[in-house]
Amino acid sequence: MAKLKLKEHVINRNWCKGCGICVHFCPKKVLELDDEDKVVAARPQDCICCKLCELRCPDLAIEILTEQD
């Protein structure tokens, strides 16, 4: 099975309500809430592309784009 490599975190700030669910579920602590209580990818280099944030977001405000090695 090919390993997924992060291409981009796509975050729709208009849809994000700042609930923090994605931040809580991220196993590598990639995501944080900023000063406006919106999610940001603070440490994208640590992302393992598990897509738990995308799966758990109740507002579908986050998408993980990947490419295969």
PDB file of N, CA and C in Angstrom:
ATOM      1  N   MET A   1       0.841  -1.176   0.000  1.00  0.00           N
ATOM      2  CA  MET A   1       0.000   0.000   0.000  1.00  0.00           C
ATOM      3  C   MET A   1       0.891   1.245   0.000  1.00  0.00           C
ATOM      4  N   ALA A   2       0.583   2.185  -0.870  1.00  0.00           N
ATOM      5  CA  ALA A   2       1.369   3.414  -0.976  1.00  0.00           C
ATOM      6  C   ALA A   2       1.109   4.322   0.217  1.00  0.00           C
ATOM      7  N   LYS A   3       2.153   4.986   0.638  1.00  0.00           N
ATOM      8  CA  LYS A   3       2.042   5.921   1.752  1.00  0.00           C
ATOM      9  C   LYS A   3       1.499   7.255   1.237  1.00  0.00           C
ATOM     10  N   LEU A   4       0.543   7.822   1.967  1.00  0.00           N
ATOM     11  CA  LEU A   4      -0.017   9.113   1.583  1.00  0.00           C
ATOM     12  C   LEU A   4       0.884  10.236   2.064  1.00  0.00           C
ATOM     13  N   LYS A   5       1.017  11.243   1.234  1.00  0.00           N
ATOM     14  CA  LYS A   5       1.826  12.412   1.562  1.00  0.00           C
ATOM     15  C   LYS A   5       0.921  13.636   1.521  1.00  0.00           C
ATOM     16  N   LEU A   6       1.059  14.485   2.507  1.00  0.00           N
ATOM     17  CA  LEU A   6       0.226  15.680   2.584  1.00  0.00           C
ATOM     18  C   LEU A   6       0.515  16.623   1.429  1.00  0.00           C
ATOM     19  N   LYS A   7      -0.549  17.062   0.797  1.00  0.00           N
ATOM     20  CA  LYS A   7      -0.443  18.079  -0.239  1.00  0.00           C
ATOM     21  C   LYS A   7      -0.872  19.426   0.346  1.00  0.00           C
ATOM     22  N   GLU A   8      -2.025  19.426   1.046  1.00  0.00           N
ATOM     23  CA  GLU A   8      -2.534  20.684   1.590  1.00  0.00           C
ATOM     24  C   GLU A   8      -3.667  20.427   2.579  1.00  0.00           C
ATOM     25  N   HIS A   9      -3.735  21.266   3.609  1.00  0.00           N
ATOM     26  CA  HIS A   9      -4.906  21.332   4.487  1.00  0.00           C
ATOM     27  C   HIS A   9      -5.818  22.411   3.900  1.00  0.00           C
ATOM     28  N   VAL A  10      -7.008  22.045   3.505  1.00  0.00           N
ATOM     29  CA  VAL A  10      -7.966  23.023   2.993  1.00  0.00           C
ATOM     30  C   VAL A  10      -8.964  23.295   4.112  1.00  0.00           C
ATOM     31  N   ILE A  11      -8.933  24.508   4.628  1.00  0.00           N
ATOM     32  CA  ILE A  11      -9.792  24.880   5.753  1.00  0.00           C
ATOM     33  C   ILE A  11     -10.709  26.012   5.310  1.00  0.00           C
ATOM     34  N   ASN A  12     -12.005  25.756   5.369  1.00  0.00           N
ATOM     35  CA  ASN A  12     -12.985  26.780   5.034  1.00  0.00           C
ATOM     36  C   ASN A  12     -13.305  27.548   6.314  1.00  0.00           C
ATOM     37  N   ARG A  13     -12.685  28.695   6.479  1.00  0.00           N
ATOM     38  CA  ARG A  13     -12.834  29.483   7.708  1.00  0.00           C
ATOM     39  C   ARG A  13     -14.255  30.007   7.886  1.00  0.00           C
ATOM     40  N   ASN A  14     -14.999  30.143   6.801  1.00  0.00           N
ATOM     41  CA  ASN A  14     -16.386  30.591   6.912  1.00  0.00           C
ATOM     42  C   ASN A  14     -17.278  29.517   7.515  1.00  0.00           C
ATOM     43  N   TRP A  15     -16.941  28.261   7.293  1.00  0.00           N
ATOM     44  CA  TRP A  15     -17.731  27.158   7.823  1.00  0.00           C
ATOM     45  C   TRP A  15     -17.293  26.746   9.224  1.00  0.00           C
ATOM     46  N   CYS A  16     -16.039  27.008   9.579  1.00  0.00           N
ATOM     47  CA  CYS A  16     -15.506  26.613  10.887  1.00  0.00           C
ATOM     48  C   CYS A  16     -16.156  27.441  11.988  1.00  0.00           C
ATOM     49  N   LYS A  17     -16.719  26.732  12.988  1.00  0.00           N
ATOM     50  CA  LYS A  17     -17.332  27.442  14.115  1.00  0.00           C
ATOM     51  C   LYS A  17     -16.439  27.417  15.358  1.00  0.00           C
ATOM     52  N   GLY A  18     -15.251  26.850  15.230  1.00  0.00           N
ATOM     53  CA  GLY A  18     -14.298  26.860  16.332  1.00  0.00           C
ATOM     54  C   GLY A  18     -14.624  25.915  17.466  1.00  0.00           C
ATOM     55  N   CYS A  19     -15.271  24.803  17.157  1.00  0.00           N
ATOM     56  CA  CYS A  19     -15.665  23.859  18.209  1.00  0.00           C
ATOM     57  C   CYS A  19     -14.469  23.097  18.784  1.00  0.00           C
ATOM     58  N   GLY A  20     -13.384  22.954  18.000  1.00  0.00           N
ATOM     59  CA  GLY A  20     -12.179  22.290  18.483  1.00  0.00           C
ATOM     60  C   GLY A  20     -12.186  20.776  18.380  1.00  0.00           C
ATOM     61  N   ILE A  21     -13.209  20.199  17.778  1.00  0.00           N
ATOM     62  CA  ILE A  21     -13.270  18.738  17.654  1.00  0.00           C
ATOM     63  C   ILE A  21     -12.087  18.218  16.844  1.00  0.00           C
ATOM     64  N   CYS A  22     -11.775  18.871  15.740  1.00  0.00           N
ATOM     65  CA  CYS A  22     -10.651  18.432  14.902  1.00  0.00           C
ATOM     66  C   CYS A  22      -9.330  18.538  15.662  1.00  0.00           C
ATOM     67  N   VAL A  23      -9.183  19.589  16.440  1.00  0.00           N
ATOM     68  CA  VAL A  23      -7.972  19.790  17.248  1.00  0.00           C
ATOM     69  C   VAL A  23      -7.829  18.643  18.246  1.00  0.00           C
ATOM     70  N   HIS A  24      -8.927  18.281  18.881  1.00  0.00           N
ATOM     71  CA  HIS A  24      -8.923  17.210  19.882  1.00  0.00           C
ATOM     72  C   HIS A  24      -8.557  15.852  19.274  1.00  0.00           C
ATOM     73  N   PHE A  25      -9.078  15.546  18.092  1.00  0.00           N
ATOM     74  CA  PHE A  25      -8.874  14.230  17.497  1.00  0.00           C
ATOM     75  C   PHE A  25      -7.551  14.071  16.757  1.00  0.00           C
ATOM     76  N   CYS A  26      -6.854  15.156  16.457  1.00  0.00           N
ATOM     77  CA  CYS A  26      -5.595  15.057  15.715  1.00  0.00           C
ATOM     78  C   CYS A  26      -4.525  14.370  16.569  1.00  0.00           C
ATOM     79  N   PRO A  27      -4.038  13.186  16.145  1.00  0.00           N
ATOM     80  CA  PRO A  27      -3.069  12.456  16.967  1.00  0.00           C
ATOM     81  C   PRO A  27      -1.687  13.108  17.019  1.00  0.00           C
ATOM     82  N   LYS A  28      -1.380  13.969  16.068  1.00  0.00           N
ATOM     83  CA  LYS A  28      -0.062  14.612  16.013  1.00  0.00           C
ATOM     84  C   LYS A  28      -0.094  16.083  16.409  1.00  0.00           C
ATOM     85  N   LYS A  29      -1.239  16.560  16.876  1.00  0.00           N
ATOM     86  CA  LYS A  29      -1.379  17.954  17.349  1.00  0.00           C
ATOM     87  C   LYS A  29      -0.979  18.964  16.272  1.00  0.00           C
ATOM     88  N   VAL A  30      -1.407  18.696  15.045  1.00  0.00           N
ATOM     89  CA  VAL A  30      -1.117  19.572  13.910  1.00  0.00           C
ATOM     90  C   VAL A  30      -1.977  20.831  13.960  1.00  0.00           C
ATOM     91  N   LEU A  31      -3.209  20.675  14.409  1.00  0.00           N
ATOM     92  CA  LEU A  31      -4.181  21.765  14.359  1.00  0.00           C
ATOM     93  C   LEU A  31      -4.269  22.534  15.668  1.00  0.00           C
ATOM     94  N   GLU A  32      -4.570  23.826  15.536  1.00  0.00           N
ATOM     95  CA  GLU A  32      -4.799  24.702  16.694  1.00  0.00           C
ATOM     96  C   GLU A  32      -5.916  25.669  16.349  1.00  0.00           C
ATOM     97  N   LEU A  33      -6.506  26.268  17.373  1.00  0.00           N
ATOM     98  CA  LEU A  33      -7.450  27.359  17.162  1.00  0.00           C
ATOM     99  C   LEU A  33      -6.682  28.667  17.268  1.00  0.00           C
ATOM    100  N   ASP A  34      -6.953  29.584  16.343  1.00  0.00           N
ATOM    101  CA  ASP A  34      -6.254  30.870  16.342  1.00  0.00           C
ATOM    102  C   ASP A  34      -6.987  31.896  17.210  1.00  0.00           C
ATOM    103  N   ASP A  35      -6.588  33.151  17.118  1.00  0.00           N
ATOM    104  CA  ASP A  35      -7.176  34.220  17.931  1.00  0.00           C
ATOM    105  C   ASP A  35      -8.651  34.452  17.638  1.00  0.00           C
ATOM    106  N   GLU A  36      -9.100  34.036  16.459  1.00  0.00           N
ATOM    107  CA  GLU A  36     -10.505  34.187  16.072  1.00  0.00           C
ATOM    108  C   GLU A  36     -11.296  32.909  16.313  1.00  0.00           C
ATOM    109  N   ASP A  37     -10.703  31.957  17.047  1.00  0.00           N
ATOM    110  CA  ASP A  37     -11.304  30.643  17.290  1.00  0.00           C
ATOM    111  C   ASP A  37     -11.637  29.901  16.002  1.00  0.00           C
ATOM    112  N   LYS A  38     -10.738  29.983  15.052  1.00  0.00           N
ATOM    113  CA  LYS A  38     -10.842  29.236  13.797  1.00  0.00           C
ATOM    114  C   LYS A  38      -9.637  28.306  13.722  1.00  0.00           C
ATOM    115  N   VAL A  39      -9.840  27.135  13.131  1.00  0.00           N
ATOM    116  CA  VAL A  39      -8.760  26.157  13.070  1.00  0.00           C
ATOM    117  C   VAL A  39      -7.704  26.564  12.039  1.00  0.00           C
ATOM    118  N   VAL A  40      -6.451  26.310  12.391  1.00  0.00           N
ATOM    119  CA  VAL A  40      -5.318  26.514  11.492  1.00  0.00           C
ATOM    120  C   VAL A  40      -4.390  25.304  11.612  1.00  0.00           C
ATOM    121  N   ALA A  41      -3.689  25.009  10.519  1.00  0.00           N
ATOM    122  CA  ALA A  41      -2.689  23.940  10.535  1.00  0.00           C
ATOM    123  C   ALA A  41      -1.379  24.551  11.020  1.00  0.00           C
ATOM    124  N   ALA A  42      -1.145  24.477  12.317  1.00  0.00           N
ATOM    125  CA  ALA A  42       0.023  25.106  12.935  1.00  0.00           C
ATOM    126  C   ALA A  42       1.316  24.337  12.653  1.00  0.00           C
ATOM    127  N   ARG A  43       1.215  23.019  12.508  1.00  0.00           N
ATOM    128  CA  ARG A  43       2.386  22.178  12.266  1.00  0.00           C
ATOM    129  C   ARG A  43       2.102  21.174  11.133  1.00  0.00           C
ATOM    130  N   PRO A  44       1.909  21.655   9.906  1.00  0.00           N
ATOM    131  CA  PRO A  44       1.547  20.744   8.805  1.00  0.00           C
ATOM    132  C   PRO A  44       2.604  19.677   8.519  1.00  0.00           C
ATOM    133  N   GLN A  45       3.848  19.961   8.836  1.00  0.00           N
ATOM    134  CA  GLN A  45       4.921  18.987   8.599  1.00  0.00           C
ATOM    135  C   GLN A  45       4.758  17.735   9.458  1.00  0.00           C
ATOM    136  N   ASP A  46       3.974  17.810  10.538  1.00  0.00           N
ATOM    137  CA  ASP A  46       3.761  16.661  11.420  1.00  0.00           C
ATOM    138  C   ASP A  46       2.554  15.811  11.021  1.00  0.00           C
ATOM    139  N   CYS A  47       1.788  16.254  10.027  1.00  0.00           N
ATOM    140  CA  CYS A  47       0.557  15.568   9.627  1.00  0.00           C
ATOM    141  C   CYS A  47       0.867  14.183   9.053  1.00  0.00           C
ATOM    142  N   ILE A  48       0.116  13.169   9.506  1.00  0.00           N
ATOM    143  CA  ILE A  48       0.281  11.804   9.005  1.00  0.00           C
ATOM    144  C   ILE A  48      -0.854  11.413   8.053  1.00  0.00           C
ATOM    145  N   CYS A  49      -1.690  12.367   7.683  1.00  0.00           N
ATOM    146  CA  CYS A  49      -2.771  12.169   6.707  1.00  0.00           C
ATOM    147  C   CYS A  49      -3.768  11.097   7.133  1.00  0.00           C
ATOM    148  N   CYS A  50      -4.056  11.022   8.410  1.00  0.00           N
ATOM    149  CA  CYS A  50      -5.042  10.058   8.898  1.00  0.00           C
ATOM    150  C   CYS A  50      -6.470  10.515   8.597  1.00  0.00           C
ATOM    151  N   LYS A  51      -6.641  11.801   8.370  1.00  0.00           N
ATOM    152  CA  LYS A  51      -7.914  12.427   8.011  1.00  0.00           C
ATOM    153  C   LYS A  51      -8.970  12.365   9.116  1.00  0.00           C
ATOM    154  N   LEU A  52      -8.535  12.148  10.356  1.00  0.00           N
ATOM    155  CA  LEU A  52      -9.494  12.155  11.461  1.00  0.00           C
ATOM    156  C   LEU A  52     -10.156  13.520  11.614  1.00  0.00           C
ATOM    157  N   CYS A  53      -9.410  14.577  11.375  1.00  0.00           N
ATOM    158  CA  CYS A  53      -9.979  15.925  11.474  1.00  0.00           C
ATOM    159  C   CYS A  53     -11.095  16.107  10.452  1.00  0.00           C
ATOM    160  N   GLU A  54     -10.837  15.661   9.237  1.00  0.00           N
ATOM    161  CA  GLU A  54     -11.832  15.759   8.158  1.00  0.00           C
ATOM    162  C   GLU A  54     -13.074  14.934   8.494  1.00  0.00           C
ATOM    163  N   LEU A  55     -12.860  13.750   9.004  1.00  0.00           N
ATOM    164  CA  LEU A  55     -13.957  12.845   9.341  1.00  0.00           C
ATOM    165  C   LEU A  55     -14.813  13.374  10.487  1.00  0.00           C
ATOM    166  N   ARG A  56     -14.181  13.972  11.492  1.00  0.00           N
ATOM    167  CA  ARG A  56     -14.882  14.392  12.707  1.00  0.00           C
ATOM    168  C   ARG A  56     -15.496  15.785  12.645  1.00  0.00           C
ATOM    169  N   CYS A  57     -15.078  16.613  11.701  1.00  0.00           N
ATOM    170  CA  CYS A  57     -15.594  17.984  11.637  1.00  0.00           C
ATOM    171  C   CYS A  57     -17.095  17.963  11.339  1.00  0.00           C
ATOM    172  N   PRO A  58     -17.920  18.472  12.257  1.00  0.00           N
ATOM    173  CA  PRO A  58     -19.369  18.443  12.046  1.00  0.00           C
ATOM    174  C   PRO A  58     -19.838  19.419  10.967  1.00  0.00           C
ATOM    175  N   ASP A  59     -18.991  20.364  10.596  1.00  0.00           N
ATOM    176  CA  ASP A  59     -19.368  21.377   9.607  1.00  0.00           C
ATOM    177  C   ASP A  59     -18.684  21.181   8.257  1.00  0.00           C
ATOM    178  N   LEU A  60     -17.931  20.085   8.105  1.00  0.00           N
ATOM    179  CA  LEU A  60     -17.220  19.777   6.858  1.00  0.00           C
ATOM    180  C   LEU A  60     -16.314  20.924   6.423  1.00  0.00           C
ATOM    181  N   ALA A  61     -15.697  21.568   7.402  1.00  0.00           N
ATOM    182  CA  ALA A  61     -14.885  22.755   7.141  1.00  0.00           C
ATOM    183  C   ALA A  61     -13.428  22.439   6.832  1.00  0.00           C
ATOM    184  N   ILE A  62     -13.038  21.177   6.911  1.00  0.00           N
ATOM    185  CA  ILE A  62     -11.635  20.825   6.694  1.00  0.00           C
ATOM    186  C   ILE A  62     -11.536  19.641   5.738  1.00  0.00           C
ATOM    187  N   GLU A  63     -10.570  19.735   4.837  1.00  0.00           N
ATOM    188  CA  GLU A  63     -10.310  18.665   3.874  1.00  0.00           C
ATOM    189  C   GLU A  63      -8.800  18.486   3.771  1.00  0.00           C
ATOM    190  N   ILE A  64      -8.373  17.242   3.761  1.00  0.00           N
ATOM    191  CA  ILE A  64      -6.955  16.924   3.646  1.00  0.00           C
ATOM    192  C   ILE A  64      -6.698  16.414   2.233  1.00  0.00           C
ATOM    193  N   LEU A  65      -5.903  17.163   1.484  1.00  0.00           N
ATOM    194  CA  LEU A  65      -5.532  16.748   0.134  1.00  0.00           C
ATOM    195  C   LEU A  65      -4.199  16.013   0.213  1.00  0.00           C
ATOM    196  N   THR A  66      -4.148  14.852  -0.430  1.00  0.00           N
ATOM    197  CA  THR A  66      -2.947  14.014  -0.362  1.00  0.00           C
ATOM    198  C   THR A  66      -2.486  13.624  -1.759  1.00  0.00           C
ATOM    199  N   GLU A  67      -1.259  13.146  -1.806  1.00  0.00           N
ATOM    200  CA  GLU A  67      -0.711  12.535  -3.019  1.00  0.00           C
ATOM    201  C   GLU A  67       0.007  11.270  -2.586  1.00  0.00           C
ATOM    202  N   GLN A  68       0.111  10.311  -3.479  1.00  0.00           N
ATOM    203  CA  GLN A  68       0.786   9.061  -3.145  1.00  0.00           C
ATOM    204  C   GLN A  68       2.265   9.159  -3.469  1.00  0.00           C
ATOM    205  N   ASP A  69       3.081   8.532  -2.609  1.00  0.00           N
ATOM    206  CA  ASP A  69       4.528   8.476  -2.867  1.00  0.00           C
ATOM    207  C   ASP A  69       4.807   7.526  -4.006  1.00  0.00           C
TER     208      ASP A  69
END
